[in-house]
CSV table of C-alpha atoms and ligand atoms in Angstrom, one decimal:
chain,number,residue,atom,x,y,z
A,1,MET,CA,-0.5,11.1,3.2
A,2,ALA,CA,1.3,10.5,-0.2
A,3,LEU,CA,2.5,6.9,-0.5
A,4,LEU,CA,6.2,7.6,-0.9
A,5,GLU,CA,6.1,9.8,2.2
A,6,LEU,CA,4.4,7.0,4.2
A,7,LEU,CA,6.9,4.5,2.9
A,8,LYS,CA,9.8,6.7,4.0
A,9,GLN,CA,8.1,7.3,7.4
A,10,ARG,CA,7.9,3.6,8.2
A,11,ARG,CA,10.6,2.1,10.3
A,12,SER,CA,10.8,-1.1,12.3
A,13,VAL,CA,9.5,-0.3,15.7
A,14,ARG,CA,11.0,-2.2,18.7
A,15,ASP,CA,9.8,-0.1,21.5
A,16,PHE,CA,6.0,0.0,22.0
A,17,LEU,CA,3.7,2.1,24.2
A,18,ASP,CA,1.6,0.4,26.8
A,19,LYS,CA,-1.6,1.2,25.0
A,20,PRO,CA,-4.1,-1.2,23.6
A,21,VAL,CA,-4.7,-1.3,19.8
A,22,GLU,CA,-8.4,-0.9,18.8
A,23,ARG,CA,-9.8,-3.9,17.1
A,24,GLU,CA,-11.3,-1.7,14.4
A,25,LYS,CA,-7.8,-0.6,13.4
A,26,ILE,CA,-6.5,-4.1,13.4
A,27,LYS,CA,-9.4,-5.1,11.1
A,28,LEU,CA,-8.4,-2.3,8.7
A,29,CYS,CA,-4.9,-3.7,8.6
A,30,LEU,CA,-6.3,-7.2,8.0
A,31,GLU,CA,-8.5,-5.8,5.2
A,32,ALA,CA,-5.4,-4.3,3.6
A,33,ALA,CA,-3.7,-7.7,3.7
A,34,ARG,CA,-6.8,-9.4,2.4
A,35,VAL,CA,-6.7,-7.5,-0.9
A,36,ALA,CA,-3.1,-8.3,-1.6
A,37,PRO,CA,-2.2,-10.0,-4.9
A,38,SER,CA,-0.9,-13.6,-4.8
A,39,ALA,CA,0.3,-16.1,-7.4
A,40,CYS,CA,-2.8,-17.8,-9.0
A,41,ASN,CA,-4.8,-15.8,-6.4
A,42,SER,CA,-3.9,-18.5,-4.0
A,43,GLN,CA,-4.1,-16.2,-0.9
A,44,PRO,CA,-1.9,-18.7,1.0
A,45,TRP,CA,-2.2,-17.0,4.4
A,46,LYS,CA,-4.1,-16.9,7.7
A,47,PHE,CA,-3.5,-14.0,10.1
A,48,ILE,CA,-3.9,-14.9,13.7
A,49,VAL,CA,-4.2,-11.8,15.9
A,50,VAL,CA,-3.1,-12.2,19.4
A,51,ASP,CA,-4.3,-9.2,21.5
A,52,ASP,CA,-5.3,-11.0,24.7
A,53,GLY,CA,-2.7,-9.9,27.3
A,54,GLU,CA,-2.4,-13.2,29.1
A,55,LEU,CA,-2.2,-15.3,25.9
A,56,LYS,CA,0.2,-12.9,24.3
A,57,LYS,CA,2.5,-13.0,27.4
A,58,ARG,CA,2.5,-16.8,27.3
A,59,LEU,CA,3.2,-16.7,23.5
A,60,CYS,CA,6.1,-14.2,23.8
A,61,ASP,CA,7.7,-16.0,26.8
A,62,LYS,CA,7.9,-19.1,24.8
A,63,ALA,CA,8.6,-17.8,21.3
A,64,PHE,CA,11.3,-15.4,22.3
A,65,SER,CA,13.4,-17.3,24.9
A,66,GLY,CA,16.8,-19.0,24.6
A,67,ILE,CA,18.4,-18.4,21.2
A,68,TYR,CA,15.4,-16.3,20.2
A,69,ALA,CA,15.8,-13.9,23.1
A,70,ILE,CA,17.1,-11.1,20.8
A,71,ASN,CA,13.5,-10.5,19.9
A,72,ALA,CA,12.3,-10.3,23.5
A,73,PHE,CA,11.3,-6.7,22.8
A,74,CYS,CA,8.1,-8.2,21.3
A,75,LYS,CA,6.9,-8.8,24.9
A,76,LYS,CA,6.1,-5.1,25.1
A,77,ALA,CA,4.1,-5.1,21.8
A,78,PRO,CA,0.4,-5.1,22.6
A,79,VAL,CA,-0.3,-7.2,19.6
A,80,ILE,CA,1.5,-10.1,17.9
A,81,VAL,CA,0.2,-11.2,14.5
A,82,VAL,CA,1.1,-14.7,13.4
A,83,ILE,CA,1.0,-15.2,9.7
A,84,VAL,CA,0.4,-18.8,9.0
A,85,SER,CA,1.7,-19.8,5.5
A,86,GLU,CA,-1.2,-21.8,4.0
A,87,ARG,CA,-1.0,-24.1,1.0
A,88,SER,CA,-1.0,-22.4,-2.3
A,89,LYS,CA,-3.2,-23.5,-5.2
A,90,PHE,CA,-2.0,-26.5,-7.1
A,91,LEU,CA,-1.0,-24.4,-10.2
A,92,ALA,CA,1.1,-22.1,-8.1
A,93,ARG,CA,2.8,-25.0,-6.4
A,94,ILE,CA,3.6,-26.8,-9.6
A,95,GLY,CA,4.6,-23.6,-11.3
A,96,GLY,CA,6.8,-22.8,-8.3
A,97,MET,CA,8.5,-26.2,-8.4
A,98,PHE,CA,9.1,-25.8,-12.1
A,99,ARG,CA,10.6,-22.3,-11.7
A,100,GLY,CA,12.4,-23.0,-8.4
A,101,THR,CA,10.4,-20.1,-6.9
A,102,LYS,CA,8.5,-20.2,-3.6
A,103,TYR,CA,5.6,-18.1,-4.7
A,104,TYR,CA,3.9,-18.4,-1.4
A,105,LEU,CA,6.7,-16.6,0.4
A,106,ILE,CA,6.4,-13.7,-2.1
A,107,ASP,CA,2.6,-13.7,-1.4
A,108,ILE,CA,3.1,-13.7,2.3
A,109,GLY,CA,5.6,-10.8,2.0
A,110,ILE,CA,3.2,-8.7,0.0
A,111,ALA,CA,0.2,-9.3,2.2
A,112,GLY,CA,2.2,-8.7,5.3
A,113,GLU,CA,3.6,-5.5,4.0
A,114,HIS,CA,0.0,-4.4,3.1
A,115,PHE,CA,-0.8,-4.9,6.7
A,116,VAL,CA,2.3,-3.0,7.8
A,117,LEU,CA,1.6,0.0,5.6
A,118,GLN,CA,-2.0,0.3,6.6
A,119,ALA,CA,-0.8,0.1,10.3
A,120,GLN,CA,1.6,2.9,9.5
A,121,GLU,CA,-1.1,5.1,8.1
A,122,LEU,CA,-3.1,4.6,11.3
A,123,GLY,CA,-0.2,5.7,13.4
A,124,LEU,CA,0.7,2.2,14.5
A,125,GLY,CA,4.2,0.7,14.5
A,126,THR,CA,5.2,-2.7,13.3
A,127,CYS,CA,8.2,-5.0,13.2
A,128,TRP,CA,8.6,-8.0,11.0
A,129,ILE,CA,9.8,-11.0,13.0
A,130,GLY,CA,11.5,-13.9,11.3
A,131,TRP,CA,13.5,-15.2,14.3
A,132,PHE,CA,11.2,-17.0,16.8
A,133,ASN,CA,10.5,-20.5,18.1
A,134,GLU,CA,8.0,-21.8,15.6
A,135,ARG,CA,7.2,-24.9,17.6
A,136,ALA,CA,6.3,-22.8,20.6
A,137,VAL,CA,4.0,-20.5,18.6
A,138,LYS,CA,2.1,-23.5,17.3
A,139,SER,CA,1.8,-25.1,20.7
A,140,VAL,CA,0.5,-22.0,22.4
A,141,LEU,CA,-2.0,-21.2,19.6
A,142,ASN,CA,-3.1,-24.7,18.8
A,143,ILE,CA,-1.8,-24.4,15.2
A,144,PRO,CA,-1.5,-27.9,13.6
A,145,LYS,CA,2.0,-29.2,13.5
A,146,ASP,CA,2.0,-29.5,9.7
A,147,LYS,CA,1.4,-25.8,9.2
A,148,LYS,CA,4.3,-23.5,8.4
A,149,ILE,CA,4.8,-20.1,10.1
A,150,ASP,CA,7.5,-18.1,8.4
A,151,VAL,CA,6.9,-14.7,9.9
A,152,LEU,CA,5.2,-12.8,12.7
A,153,LEU,CA,4.5,-9.1,13.1
A,154,ALA,CA,4.7,-7.1,16.3
A,155,LEU,CA,2.2,-4.3,16.3
A,156,GLY,CA,1.4,-1.4,18.6
A,157,TYR,CA,1.4,2.3,19.3
A,158,TYR,CA,4.9,3.9,19.6
A,159,ASP,CA,6.5,7.2,20.3
A,160,GLN,CA,7.0,8.8,16.9
A,161,GLU,CA,9.6,11.2,18.3
A,162,LYS,CA,11.8,8.3,19.2
A,163,VAL,CA,11.9,6.7,15.8
A,164,LYS,CA,15.1,7.3,13.8
A,165,SER,CA,14.5,9.1,10.5
A,166,GLY,CA,16.2,8.1,7.2
A,167,HIS,CA,16.8,4.6,6.0
A,168,SER,CA,20.2,3.0,5.6
A,169,ARG,CA,19.7,1.8,2.0
A,170,GLU,CA,21.8,1.3,-1.1
A,171,PRO,CA,21.6,4.2,-3.6
A,172,LEU,CA,19.2,4.0,-6.5
A,173,ASP,CA,21.9,3.6,-9.2
A,174,LYS,CA,23.2,0.5,-7.4
A,175,ILE,CA,19.9,-1.3,-7.0
A,176,SER,CA,18.3,-0.4,-10.4
A,177,SER,CA,19.1,0.1,-14.0
A,178,PHE,CA,17.3,0.8,-17.2
A,179,ASN,CA,17.3,-1.6,-20.2
A,180,SER,CA,20.1,-3.9,-19.2
A,181,TYR,CA,21.6,-5.5,-16.0
S,201,FMN,C1,11.3,-11.1,6.6
S,201,FMN,C2,11.8,-10.1,7.7
S,201,FMN,C3,12.3,-10.7,8.9
S,201,FMN,C4,12.7,-9.8,9.9
S,201,FMN,N1,13.0,-10.3,11.2
S,201,FMN,C5,13.3,-9.5,12.2
S,201,FMN,C6,13.5,-10.0,13.5
S,201,FMN,O1,13.4,-11.2,13.7
S,201,FMN,N2,13.8,-9.1,14.5
S,201,FMN,C7,14.0,-7.8,14.2
S,201,FMN,O2,14.2,-7.1,15.2
S,201,FMN,N3,13.8,-7.3,13.0
S,201,FMN,C8,13.4,-8.1,12.0
S,201,FMN,N4,13.2,-7.6,10.7
S,201,FMN,C9,13.3,-6.1,10.5
S,201,FMN,C10,14.6,-5.7,9.7
S,201,FMN,O3,15.7,-5.8,10.5
S,201,FMN,C11,14.4,-4.3,9.2
S,201,FMN,O4,13.3,-4.2,8.3
S,201,FMN,C12,15.6,-3.7,8.5
S,201,FMN,O5,16.7,-3.7,9.3
S,201,FMN,C13,15.4,-2.4,7.9
S,201,FMN,O6,15.0,-1.4,8.9
S,201,FMN,P1,13.6,-0.6,8.8
S,201,FMN,O7,12.5,-1.6,8.8
S,201,FMN,O8,13.6,0.2,10.0
S,201,FMN,O9,13.6,0.2,7.6
S,201,FMN,C14,12.8,-8.4,9.7
S,201,FMN,C15,12.4,-7.9,8.5
S,201,FMN,C16,11.9,-8.7,7.5
S,201,FMN,C17,11.4,-8.1,6.2
């Protein structure tokens, strides 16, 4: 599929089919994330794939309760991918401090979207999740307390007929210009 068509086809999926996702497909998504660019080639990420039903239930029950219950739809996702934000290389951290830019977040975003787009190509739906109980995720998955988890991804098969088409986005002339602001 042409890239722009794939990009336009992708929507956040919040209703998943009760169908397991093949490990081979998950590995292709991980491979897509692995080759993502990052500041100073820091690769400041670790992807923890949770596809064990029991563990995933425990994770979701804790991560999406209370004030995070708006994301309880994730309980139906067959896979949750936890993206641990690892430490960037020294130069990227110093450069980032100097510039006031969190390069690692840009890196995580690119790698995560590589994962998302590969998933889309394989017929899998995803949803970025930024609102969750980080402490609960760490405790269920034995992630050291000093690590940072900025985002998760929900992943699974979905009913393509049910996904709304067309994005609600600003027009091109509002978000871009040539040669001056
Ligand atoms: C960093 C980030 C965090 C997000 N967090 C959530 C979330 O916690 N829950 C949710 O339902 N969607 C979340 N989304 C999905 C956005 O709401 C969605 O991408 C946006 O509304 C555009 O819709 P589309 O993805 O269907 O094009 C998040 C997206 C990004 C990029």
